[in-house]
Coordinates of C-alpha atoms in Angstrom, one line a residue:
Chain A
M1 CA 127.3 93.7 79.2
R2 CA 129.3 95.6 76.3
H3 CA 132.7 96.4 76.8
R4 CA 134.0 99.2 78.6
S5 CA 137.9 100.7 78.9
P6 CA 139.7 99.4 81.7
T7 CA 140.3 102.8 83.5
R8 CA 136.8 103.5 83.0
E9 CA 136.1 100.2 84.8
L10 CA 138.3 101.0 87.8
A11 CA 136.8 104.4 88.3
L12 CA 133.3 102.5 88.6
D13 CA 134.9 100.1 91.1
A14 CA 136.2 102.7 93.1
T15 CA 133.1 104.8 93.1
T16 CA 131.2 101.5 94.0
I17 CA 133.3 101.0 97.1
V18 CA 132.5 104.3 98.4
V19 CA 129.1 104.0 98.1
I20 CA 128.6 100.6 99.4
F21 CA 130.8 101.9 102.2
L22 CA 128.7 104.8 103.0
L23 CA 125.4 102.9 102.8
L24 CA 127.0 100.1 105.2
V25 CA 128.7 102.9 107.9
P26 CA 125.4 102.8 110.0
I27 CA 126.0 99.2 110.4
L28 CA 129.4 99.1 110.7
W29 CA 129.2 101.3 113.2
V30 CA 127.1 99.1 115.3
F31 CA 129.8 96.4 115.4
V32 CA 132.5 98.8 115.7
A33 CA 130.8 100.5 118.7
S34 CA 130.4 97.1 120.4
V35 CA 134.1 96.2 120.6
R36 CA 135.2 99.9 121.6
P37 CA 135.6 100.8 125.6
E38 CA 133.0 102.8 126.9
T39 CA 135.2 105.8 127.8
D40 CA 136.2 106.0 124.3
I41 CA 132.5 105.8 122.9
T42 CA 131.7 108.9 125.2
G43 CA 134.6 110.6 124.1
G44 CA 133.0 111.0 120.5
G45 CA 136.2 110.3 118.6
L46 CA 136.2 108.3 115.6
I47 CA 139.2 106.2 115.8
P48 CA 139.1 103.3 118.4
T49 CA 142.0 103.7 120.6
R50 CA 141.8 99.7 121.7
F51 CA 139.7 96.5 121.1
T52 CA 137.5 94.8 123.7
F53 CA 135.0 92.4 124.7
E54 CA 134.2 93.7 128.0
H55 CA 130.6 94.8 126.7
Y56 CA 129.7 91.2 125.6
A57 CA 131.3 89.8 128.6
A58 CA 128.8 92.3 130.5
I59 CA 125.8 91.4 128.5
L60 CA 126.4 87.7 128.7
A61 CA 126.6 87.8 132.3
K62 CA 122.9 89.3 132.7
K63 CA 120.3 86.8 133.4
P64 CA 117.5 88.7 131.3
F65 CA 119.7 88.5 128.3
L66 CA 120.4 85.1 128.7
I67 CA 117.0 83.7 129.1
A68 CA 115.9 85.7 126.2
L69 CA 118.7 84.2 124.0
K70 CA 117.5 80.9 125.2
N71 CA 113.9 81.7 124.4
S72 CA 114.9 83.2 120.9
L73 CA 116.5 80.2 119.9
I74 CA 114.0 78.1 121.2
V75 CA 111.4 80.3 119.2
G76 CA 113.8 80.4 116.3
L77 CA 114.1 76.6 115.9
A78 CA 110.6 75.3 116.0
V79 CA 109.6 78.1 113.5
A80 CA 112.5 76.9 111.3
V81 CA 111.3 72.9 111.9
V82 CA 107.7 73.8 111.6
T83 CA 107.8 75.9 108.5
T84 CA 109.6 73.6 106.4
A85 CA 107.2 70.6 107.7
L86 CA 104.3 72.6 106.5
A87 CA 105.8 73.6 103.2
M88 CA 107.7 70.7 102.1
P89 CA 104.4 68.5 101.4
A90 CA 102.3 71.9 100.4
A91 CA 105.0 72.6 97.6
Y92 CA 105.1 69.1 96.5
A93 CA 101.3 68.9 96.2
L94 CA 101.2 72.1 94.5
S95 CA 104.3 71.1 91.8
R96 CA 103.1 67.5 90.9
F97 CA 99.6 67.2 91.3
S98 CA 96.9 68.8 89.7
F99 CA 93.8 69.1 92.2
G100 CA 90.8 71.3 92.5
G101 CA 91.4 74.5 94.3
R102 CA 95.0 74.0 93.6
N103 CA 95.2 78.1 92.2
F104 CA 93.2 79.0 94.7
F105 CA 95.2 77.6 97.8
A106 CA 98.8 78.6 96.0
L107 CA 97.2 82.1 95.9
L108 CA 95.9 81.9 99.4
I109 CA 99.7 81.0 100.8
L110 CA 101.2 83.6 98.5
G111 CA 98.6 86.2 99.9
T112 CA 99.8 85.7 103.3
Q113 CA 103.1 86.9 102.5
M114 CA 101.8 90.1 101.4
L115 CA 100.2 90.8 104.1
P116 CA 102.2 92.8 107.0
S117 CA 101.9 91.8 110.3
L118 CA 100.3 95.3 111.6
A119 CA 97.2 94.4 109.4
V120 CA 96.5 91.3 111.2
L121 CA 98.0 92.4 114.7
V122 CA 94.7 93.8 116.5
P123 CA 92.5 90.5 115.6
L124 CA 95.3 88.0 116.6
V125 CA 96.1 89.9 119.8
V126 CA 92.4 89.6 120.9
I127 CA 91.9 85.8 119.7
I128 CA 95.3 84.9 121.4
R129 CA 94.3 86.6 124.4
Q130 CA 90.8 84.9 124.3
I131 CA 92.4 81.4 124.3
G132 CA 94.6 82.6 126.9
L133 CA 97.9 82.2 125.1
T134 CA 99.6 85.6 125.8
N135 CA 102.7 85.6 127.3
T136 CA 103.6 82.1 125.7
L137 CA 106.0 81.1 123.3
T138 CA 103.7 78.9 121.7
A139 CA 101.9 81.9 120.7
L140 CA 105.1 83.6 118.8
I141 CA 105.7 80.4 117.5
F142 CA 102.1 80.3 115.6
T143 CA 102.4 83.8 114.8
H144 CA 106.1 83.8 113.4
L145 CA 104.9 80.8 111.1
A146 CA 103.4 83.6 108.8
L147 CA 106.4 85.4 108.1
G148 CA 108.5 82.5 106.2
M149 CA 106.2 80.1 105.3
P150 CA 105.3 81.4 101.9
I151 CA 108.3 82.3 100.3
A152 CA 109.3 78.7 101.7
V153 CA 106.5 76.9 99.9
W154 CA 107.2 79.0 96.5
M155 CA 110.6 78.4 96.8
L156 CA 110.5 74.6 97.3
K157 CA 107.7 74.4 94.6
G158 CA 110.3 75.8 92.3
Y159 CA 113.0 73.5 93.1
I160 CA 110.6 70.4 92.9
D161 CA 109.5 71.6 89.2
A162 CA 113.2 71.2 88.5
I163 CA 113.3 67.3 89.1
P164 CA 112.3 65.2 86.4
K165 CA 109.2 63.5 87.3
E166 CA 110.6 59.8 85.8
L167 CA 112.9 59.6 88.8
E168 CA 109.6 59.2 90.9
E169 CA 108.1 57.4 88.6
A170 CA 110.7 54.9 88.9
A171 CA 110.5 54.9 92.5
L172 CA 106.7 54.2 92.5
I173 CA 107.0 51.2 90.3
D174 CA 109.7 49.5 92.7
G175 CA 106.7 49.7 95.0
C176 CA 107.1 53.1 96.9
G177 CA 104.4 55.0 97.9
R178 CA 103.8 58.6 96.8
L179 CA 105.1 59.9 100.3
G180 CA 107.6 57.5 100.2
A181 CA 108.8 58.9 96.5
M182 CA 108.7 62.4 97.8
W183 CA 111.0 61.4 100.7
R184 CA 113.4 59.0 99.3
I185 CA 114.1 61.1 95.9
V186 CA 112.7 64.8 96.0
V187 CA 113.9 65.8 99.5
P188 CA 117.7 64.6 99.3
L189 CA 117.6 66.4 96.0
I190 CA 116.7 69.3 97.0
R191 CA 118.3 69.6 100.7
P192 CA 120.2 73.0 100.1
A193 CA 116.7 74.4 99.5
I194 CA 115.3 72.9 102.5
I195 CA 118.0 74.0 104.9
A196 CA 117.7 77.5 103.3
V197 CA 114.0 77.8 103.9
G198 CA 114.3 76.7 107.3
T199 CA 117.4 79.3 107.9
F200 CA 115.4 81.9 106.7
A201 CA 112.3 81.4 108.6
F202 CA 114.8 81.0 111.6
V203 CA 116.3 84.3 110.8
L204 CA 113.0 86.3 110.4
S205 CA 111.8 84.8 114.1
W206 CA 115.0 85.6 115.7
G207 CA 115.0 89.6 114.6
E208 CA 110.3 89.6 114.8
Y209 CA 110.0 92.6 117.1
L210 CA 106.0 93.7 116.7
M211 CA 104.4 90.3 117.7
A212 CA 106.9 89.6 120.6
L213 CA 106.0 93.4 121.8
A214 CA 102.3 92.8 121.5
L215 CA 102.2 89.1 122.9
I216 CA 105.0 89.0 125.5
S217 CA 105.4 91.1 128.8
K218 CA 106.7 88.7 131.3
S219 CA 110.6 88.5 131.5
D220 CA 110.8 84.7 131.3
V221 CA 109.4 84.6 127.9
K222 CA 111.1 87.4 126.2
T223 CA 112.9 87.3 123.3
L224 CA 116.0 88.9 122.0
P225 CA 114.3 92.4 120.6
L226 CA 112.7 92.8 123.9
A227 CA 115.9 92.0 125.9
L228 CA 117.7 94.7 123.8
Q229 CA 115.2 97.1 124.2
G230 CA 115.3 96.3 128.1
L231 CA 119.1 96.8 128.1
F232 CA 118.0 100.7 127.1
D233 CA 117.7 101.6 130.7
P234 CA 116.9 105.5 130.7
Y235 CA 118.8 106.5 133.9
S236 CA 121.8 104.4 133.3
F237 CA 122.7 102.2 130.2
S238 CA 125.9 101.7 128.4
W239 CA 126.0 102.5 124.8
G240 CA 128.4 99.5 124.4
Q241 CA 126.3 96.9 125.7
V242 CA 123.0 98.1 123.3
M243 CA 125.4 97.8 120.4
A244 CA 127.0 94.4 121.3
G245 CA 123.4 93.1 122.1
G246 CA 122.6 94.5 118.6
T247 CA 125.4 92.7 116.9
I248 CA 124.4 89.2 118.8
I249 CA 121.0 89.7 117.3
A250 CA 122.3 90.9 113.8
L251 CA 125.3 88.7 113.4
P252 CA 123.3 85.6 112.7
A253 CA 120.5 87.1 110.6
I254 CA 123.8 88.3 108.4
L255 CA 125.8 85.6 108.5
L256 CA 123.0 83.0 107.6
F257 CA 121.7 85.3 104.7
L258 CA 125.1 85.8 103.1
I259 CA 125.7 81.9 103.2
F260 CA 122.2 81.0 101.3
R261 CA 121.9 84.4 99.5
R262 CA 122.0 82.5 96.2
Q263 CA 119.1 80.6 97.1
L264 CA 117.2 83.1 99.1
V265 CA 117.3 86.1 96.4
G266 CA 115.5 84.4 93.8
G267 CA 112.7 83.3 96.3
L268 CA 112.3 86.9 97.8
L269 CA 112.0 88.2 94.1
A270 CA 109.7 85.9 93.3
G271 CA 107.3 85.8 96.4
G272 CA 107.3 89.2 97.3
V273 CA 108.9 90.2 100.5
K274 CA 109.2 91.2 104.2
G275 CA 111.5 93.0 106.2
Chain B
M1 CA 102.6 71.6 84.9
A2 CA 100.1 70.4 82.7
M3 CA 101.3 66.9 83.0
T4 CA 101.4 65.7 86.1
L5 CA 101.9 62.5 87.7
Q6 CA 98.3 62.0 88.9
T7 CA 97.2 62.1 85.0
T8 CA 100.1 60.1 84.0
R9 CA 98.5 56.2 83.5
R10 CA 100.4 53.9 85.6
P11 CA 102.5 51.2 84.2
A12 CA 101.3 48.1 83.7
T13 CA 104.0 46.2 85.8
A14 CA 102.6 48.0 88.9
R15 CA 100.7 45.9 91.0
P16 CA 96.7 47.1 91.0
R17 CA 95.8 49.4 93.9
R18 CA 92.4 50.2 93.4
R19 CA 92.0 50.4 97.2
Q20 CA 94.3 53.7 97.2
I21 CA 92.3 55.8 94.4
L22 CA 90.4 57.8 96.8
P23 CA 93.5 58.3 99.1
D24 CA 95.4 59.2 96.0
R25 CA 92.6 61.7 95.4
L26 CA 92.8 63.0 99.1
L27 CA 96.9 62.7 99.0
P28 CA 97.4 66.5 97.7
Y29 CA 94.7 68.0 100.1
G30 CA 96.5 66.4 103.1
M31 CA 99.8 67.6 101.8
I32 CA 98.9 71.1 101.4
G33 CA 96.1 71.3 104.5
P34 CA 98.4 72.3 107.4
A35 CA 99.9 75.1 104.9
V36 CA 96.8 76.7 104.0
F37 CA 95.2 76.0 108.0
V38 CA 98.1 78.3 108.8
A39 CA 97.2 81.1 105.9
F40 CA 93.5 80.8 107.2
A41 CA 94.5 81.2 110.7
I42 CA 96.8 83.8 110.5
A43 CA 95.8 85.9 107.6
I44 CA 92.0 85.3 106.7
I45 CA 90.4 84.5 110.0
P46 CA 92.0 87.8 111.6
L47 CA 91.1 90.1 108.7
C48 CA 87.2 88.6 108.9
Y49 CA 87.5 88.7 113.0
A50 CA 89.0 92.5 112.6
L51 CA 85.9 93.5 110.3
W52 CA 83.5 92.1 112.8
L53 CA 85.4 93.3 115.8
S54 CA 85.4 96.9 114.2
L55 CA 81.6 96.5 114.7
Q56 CA 81.7 96.1 118.4
D57 CA 81.5 99.0 121.4
W58 CA 84.5 98.0 123.4
Y59 CA 86.2 100.0 125.6
M60 CA 88.0 97.8 128.4
L61 CA 87.8 100.1 130.8
R62 CA 84.3 100.9 130.8
R63 CA 83.0 97.7 129.4
P64 CA 84.9 94.8 129.9
T65 CA 83.1 92.3 127.1
P66 CA 82.3 93.7 123.4
V67 CA 78.6 94.3 122.9
W68 CA 77.4 95.1 119.4
G69 CA 77.9 99.0 118.2
G70 CA 77.1 99.0 114.7
L71 CA 79.1 102.0 113.0
V72 CA 79.9 103.7 116.5
N73 CA 83.9 103.2 116.2
Y74 CA 83.5 104.5 112.4
R75 CA 81.5 107.5 113.5
T76 CA 84.1 108.2 116.0
L77 CA 87.2 107.6 113.4
L78 CA 85.7 110.1 111.5
S79 CA 85.8 112.8 113.9
D80 CA 89.2 111.9 115.3
T81 CA 91.5 114.8 113.8
A82 CA 94.7 113.4 115.2
L83 CA 93.8 109.9 113.6
W84 CA 93.5 111.6 110.2
A85 CA 96.6 113.4 111.0
S86 CA 98.5 110.3 111.3
F87 CA 96.8 109.1 108.0
G88 CA 98.2 112.2 106.3
R89 CA 101.5 111.9 107.9
T90 CA 101.6 108.1 106.8
W91 CA 100.8 108.9 103.4
I92 CA 103.7 111.4 103.2
W93 CA 106.1 108.9 105.0
T94 CA 105.2 106.0 102.3
I95 CA 105.5 108.3 99.6
G96 CA 108.9 109.5 100.9
T97 CA 110.0 105.9 102.0
V98 CA 109.6 105.0 98.2
V99 CA 110.9 108.0 97.1
V100 CA 113.9 107.7 98.6
E101 CA 114.2 104.0 98.0
V102 CA 114.2 105.1 94.1
A103 CA 116.5 107.8 94.2
L104 CA 119.2 105.6 96.3
A105 CA 118.2 102.4 94.5
L106 CA 118.3 103.3 91.0
P107 CA 122.0 105.2 90.4
I108 CA 123.4 102.4 92.9
A109 CA 121.8 99.5 90.5
L110 CA 123.3 100.9 87.2
L111 CA 126.8 101.3 89.0
L112 CA 126.3 97.7 90.3
N113 CA 125.2 96.2 86.8
R114 CA 128.8 95.3 85.7
E115 CA 130.5 92.3 85.6
S116 CA 133.6 93.1 87.8
A117 CA 134.6 91.5 91.0
V118 CA 133.8 94.4 93.2
A119 CA 130.4 95.2 91.4
R120 CA 129.5 91.2 92.3
T121 CA 130.5 91.5 96.1
A122 CA 128.9 94.8 96.3
S123 CA 125.6 93.5 95.2
A124 CA 126.0 90.8 98.0
V125 CA 126.9 92.9 100.8
I126 CA 124.3 95.7 99.9
L127 CA 121.9 93.3 101.4
L128 CA 123.2 94.0 104.8
P129 CA 120.4 96.8 105.7
W130 CA 117.7 95.0 104.3
V131 CA 118.3 91.6 106.4
T132 CA 119.8 93.4 109.6
P133 CA 116.7 93.3 112.0
F134 CA 114.6 96.8 112.7
I135 CA 115.8 96.5 116.3
V136 CA 119.6 96.6 115.8
L137 CA 118.9 99.7 112.9
G138 CA 116.6 101.2 115.4
F139 CA 119.3 101.6 118.3
G140 CA 121.9 102.0 115.6
W141 CA 120.5 105.1 114.2
R142 CA 119.7 106.4 117.6
F143 CA 123.3 105.6 118.9
L144 CA 124.4 107.6 115.6
L145 CA 122.2 110.7 116.3
D146 CA 122.8 110.9 119.6
S147 CA 123.7 114.3 121.0
G148 CA 126.5 113.1 123.1
V149 CA 128.3 110.4 121.5
G150 CA 126.5 110.2 117.8
P151 CA 129.0 111.0 114.7
I152 CA 126.1 111.6 112.6
H153 CA 124.9 114.2 115.3
A154 CA 128.0 115.7 115.1
L155 CA 128.0 116.0 111.0
L156 CA 124.4 117.4 111.2
H157 CA 125.2 119.9 113.7
A158 CA 128.0 120.9 111.9
L159 CA 126.0 121.3 108.6
G160 CA 123.6 123.5 110.7
L161 CA 121.2 121.1 110.4
A162 CA 121.1 119.7 114.3
G163 CA 120.9 122.2 116.8
D164 CA 122.6 121.3 120.1
S165 CA 120.0 118.6 120.8
S166 CA 119.3 115.2 118.4
I167 CA 117.4 115.8 115.8
L168 CA 115.4 113.3 116.9
N169 CA 113.9 115.9 119.6
D170 CA 112.9 118.1 116.6
P171 CA 109.5 117.3 115.2
V172 CA 110.0 118.0 111.2
G173 CA 114.0 116.6 111.7
A174 CA 112.8 113.6 113.3
F175 CA 110.0 112.7 110.8
A176 CA 112.3 113.5 107.6
M177 CA 115.3 111.6 109.5
I178 CA 113.2 108.5 110.2
I179 CA 111.9 108.3 106.5
F180 CA 115.3 108.5 105.0
I181 CA 116.0 105.5 107.2
S182 CA 113.4 103.9 106.3
G183 CA 114.3 104.0 102.9
W184 CA 117.6 103.4 103.2
K185 CA 116.5 99.9 104.8
G186 CA 114.3 99.2 101.7
T187 CA 116.8 100.3 99.1
P188 CA 119.0 97.2 99.0
F189 CA 115.8 95.0 98.0
L190 CA 114.9 97.6 94.8
V191 CA 118.8 97.4 93.9
I192 CA 118.8 93.9 93.3
A193 CA 115.2 94.1 91.7
I194 CA 116.2 96.4 89.1
L195 CA 119.7 94.7 88.6
A196 CA 117.7 91.8 87.6
A197 CA 115.8 93.8 85.2
L198 CA 118.7 95.6 84.0
K199 CA 120.4 92.3 83.2
S200 CA 117.4 90.8 80.9
I201 CA 117.8 94.2 78.6
P202 CA 118.9 92.4 75.6
D203 CA 122.4 94.1 74.2
E204 CA 120.8 94.5 70.7
L205 CA 118.5 97.2 72.1
Y206 CA 121.6 99.5 73.2
E207 CA 123.2 98.4 69.7
A208 CA 120.3 99.8 68.0
A209 CA 120.3 103.0 69.9
E210 CA 124.1 103.4 69.2
V211 CA 123.4 103.0 65.7
D212 CA 120.5 105.8 65.7
G213 CA 123.1 108.0 67.4
A214 CA 121.5 108.1 70.9
G215 CA 124.0 109.2 73.6
P216 CA 124.4 107.5 77.1
V217 CA 121.3 109.9 78.6
Q218 CA 119.3 109.1 75.5
R219 CA 119.8 105.3 76.0
F220 CA 118.8 105.7 79.6
V221 CA 115.8 107.3 79.0
H222 CA 114.6 105.5 75.8
V223 CA 115.7 102.2 76.3
T224 CA 116.6 101.5 79.9
L225 CA 113.8 103.1 81.6
P226 CA 111.0 101.8 79.9
E227 CA 112.5 98.4 80.3
I228 CA 112.9 98.6 84.0
W229 CA 109.8 101.0 84.4
N230 CA 107.2 97.9 85.4
T231 CA 110.0 96.4 88.0
I232 CA 110.2 99.7 89.7
V233 CA 106.2 100.3 90.0
T234 CA 105.6 96.5 91.0
V235 CA 108.3 96.8 93.4
G236 CA 107.7 100.1 94.4
L237 CA 104.0 98.7 95.3
V238 CA 105.3 96.2 97.3
L239 CA 107.7 98.6 99.4
G240 CA 105.0 101.0 99.7
I241 CA 102.7 98.5 101.2
L242 CA 105.5 98.0 104.0
A243 CA 106.1 101.3 104.2
F244 CA 102.4 102.2 105.0
Y245 CA 102.4 99.6 107.5
S246 CA 105.1 100.7 109.5
F247 CA 105.6 100.5 112.8
D248 CA 109.2 99.1 114.2
L249 CA 111.2 101.8 113.1
P250 CA 109.3 104.7 114.1
W251 CA 108.3 103.2 117.3
I252 CA 111.7 102.1 118.3
M253 CA 113.3 105.1 117.7
T254 CA 110.9 107.9 118.7
K255 CA 108.0 106.1 120.2
G256 CA 105.7 108.3 117.8
G257 CA 107.2 111.5 119.3
P258 CA 108.2 114.0 119.4
Q259 CA 104.7 115.5 119.8
D260 CA 102.9 113.0 117.7
A261 CA 105.4 114.2 114.9
T262 CA 106.3 110.2 113.8
T263 CA 103.1 108.7 115.0
L264 CA 102.0 106.9 112.0
V265 CA 98.9 105.0 111.8
G266 CA 100.2 101.9 112.8
I267 CA 101.2 103.9 115.7
A268 CA 97.7 105.2 116.6
M269 CA 96.5 102.1 116.3
Y270 CA 98.9 100.3 118.6
K271 CA 98.3 103.1 121.2
A272 CA 94.8 102.2 120.6
V273 CA 94.5 98.7 122.0
F274 CA 97.7 98.9 124.4
L275 CA 97.3 102.1 126.0
D276 CA 93.9 103.3 125.6
L277 CA 92.6 99.3 125.9
R278 CA 90.2 100.1 122.7
P279 CA 90.6 96.8 120.6
A280 CA 87.5 97.5 118.6
Y281 CA 88.1 101.1 117.6
A282 CA 91.7 99.6 116.7
A283 CA 90.1 97.1 114.4
A284 CA 88.1 100.1 113.0
I285 CA 91.6 101.7 112.1
S286 CA 93.0 99.0 110.5
V287 CA 89.8 97.9 108.5
V288 CA 90.3 101.7 107.1
M289 CA 93.8 101.4 106.7
L290 CA 93.2 97.8 104.5
V291 CA 90.5 99.7 102.4
L292 CA 92.6 102.9 101.5
L293 CA 95.6 100.6 100.7
F294 CA 93.7 98.7 98.4
I295 CA 92.3 101.7 96.4
A296 CA 96.1 103.3 96.4
S297 CA 97.4 99.9 95.0
L298 CA 94.9 99.8 92.6
I299 CA 96.3 103.3 91.3
T300 CA 99.4 102.5 91.6
L301 CA 99.0 99.3 89.3
R302 CA 97.8 101.7 86.4
L303 CA 101.4 103.4 86.4
R304 CA 102.7 99.9 84.7
R305 CA 102.9 99.7 81.3
R306 CA 101.9 97.8 78.7
H307 CA 104.1 96.2 76.3

């Protein structure tokens, strides 16, 4: 951009800080409330008087919440691993081979990303009920694959496109098979991107609400978003605990996203979006 | 991508491997197969199944197994005034969400389109509402708007926008508030998209405009806006589709209430399956949603400018 006077830049920086702060206040408030004593929260004052971890201790002592934490970890990790395992070969095939139907398949995979979960909720719920998989983590893992897989394929394809083909050709001459060349040459070179897409799939699954709500009703298979809802008992609940639970769900998503921001923003812009 | 390994001739030094010609041709299908299978199983098959399901007569309380019903669900749907009200509400919601997103994102993107450290950091942390799950934001905002403990409720109360009880208990107020929150959540993505478009505008365009004596406002209207217009329309369309299919936020915050004020089609559809136990009717709703959205998308895409 063009040059501007330093005072003007300073004024714009100050404005930026204020605007961003206002925009993020609702999220900051969740964090702040999670470390304030309950009397502080119900007192309604803005300034925290004391800093406490009692809400975290309280919900981590609750069995349903711990079970949900475990379930969310299982589902998220499985989704991350399966998404990457499906996306890597698909991206490689799209990048390196020309074959009949290639564009159709590419469009099909990308199109999945544009389809909101709600559009396929009813048929999926009926199908999953008919094959007897309601209230199983398997059903959740399967439906969650749709969340990140298209972006994963798209991102990885971009990274593979950037690797010179000559590197694999050399490996092929040395007697590597095609899959061996992918595994030994391409995979190590794009490892950061592979980790990024796996992380992304994990984060999307970790916070997913609609499919979990529709498919899960038994407490031993509930995931974190449903457990957070469960903390909200209409007769007696603690705002501090609900906000602590919210922080536990939000924090991994936020941290992992910030770490892998560079890889993910490009992929998101290229491949459509899902919140 | 025109050149691929497949078409490259194998170097003469490689051992002749005629046996592998057929496997080599099948290999790409084998590699892409699993991903395509998932796409089919999660998108294509459910969509086709929804169409078939929408033609069944299946009211689980009376009839535990579906029988062919022809257009019975669509006939019911036509006379379901509550459903059409929720369709109308969903359009207001969708357009409102996108308007909030554009109104917030455009000035923020212009503000962040600088090289300072503050602007760079800001364009990273601004993503937080986008990456924070709906369940957390929904409860966070319920907390902020709670009449007992919520600071934003106190603010709205002081401004006269909310009475003694939370704005979420007022039909109009709750609808407006949740539309705003929905737009707020989607804003970061649009900011990032507009920023990318802004950064790709060549400086020469501005210099030429300046030579022609254009002021800041004229430069914005005649240079910046045309250059970022297609980005706004395209990303706005994607965000609009997401808003049209909203469920999480209004369900978490108000369960569609008060008095159906926040019952979007998605919520009506969810209730049709899980409360009324009429999956076939819900499938018909989802088919109508798809058709309406398809038409709206075509209209929106016509707003794009050809360069």
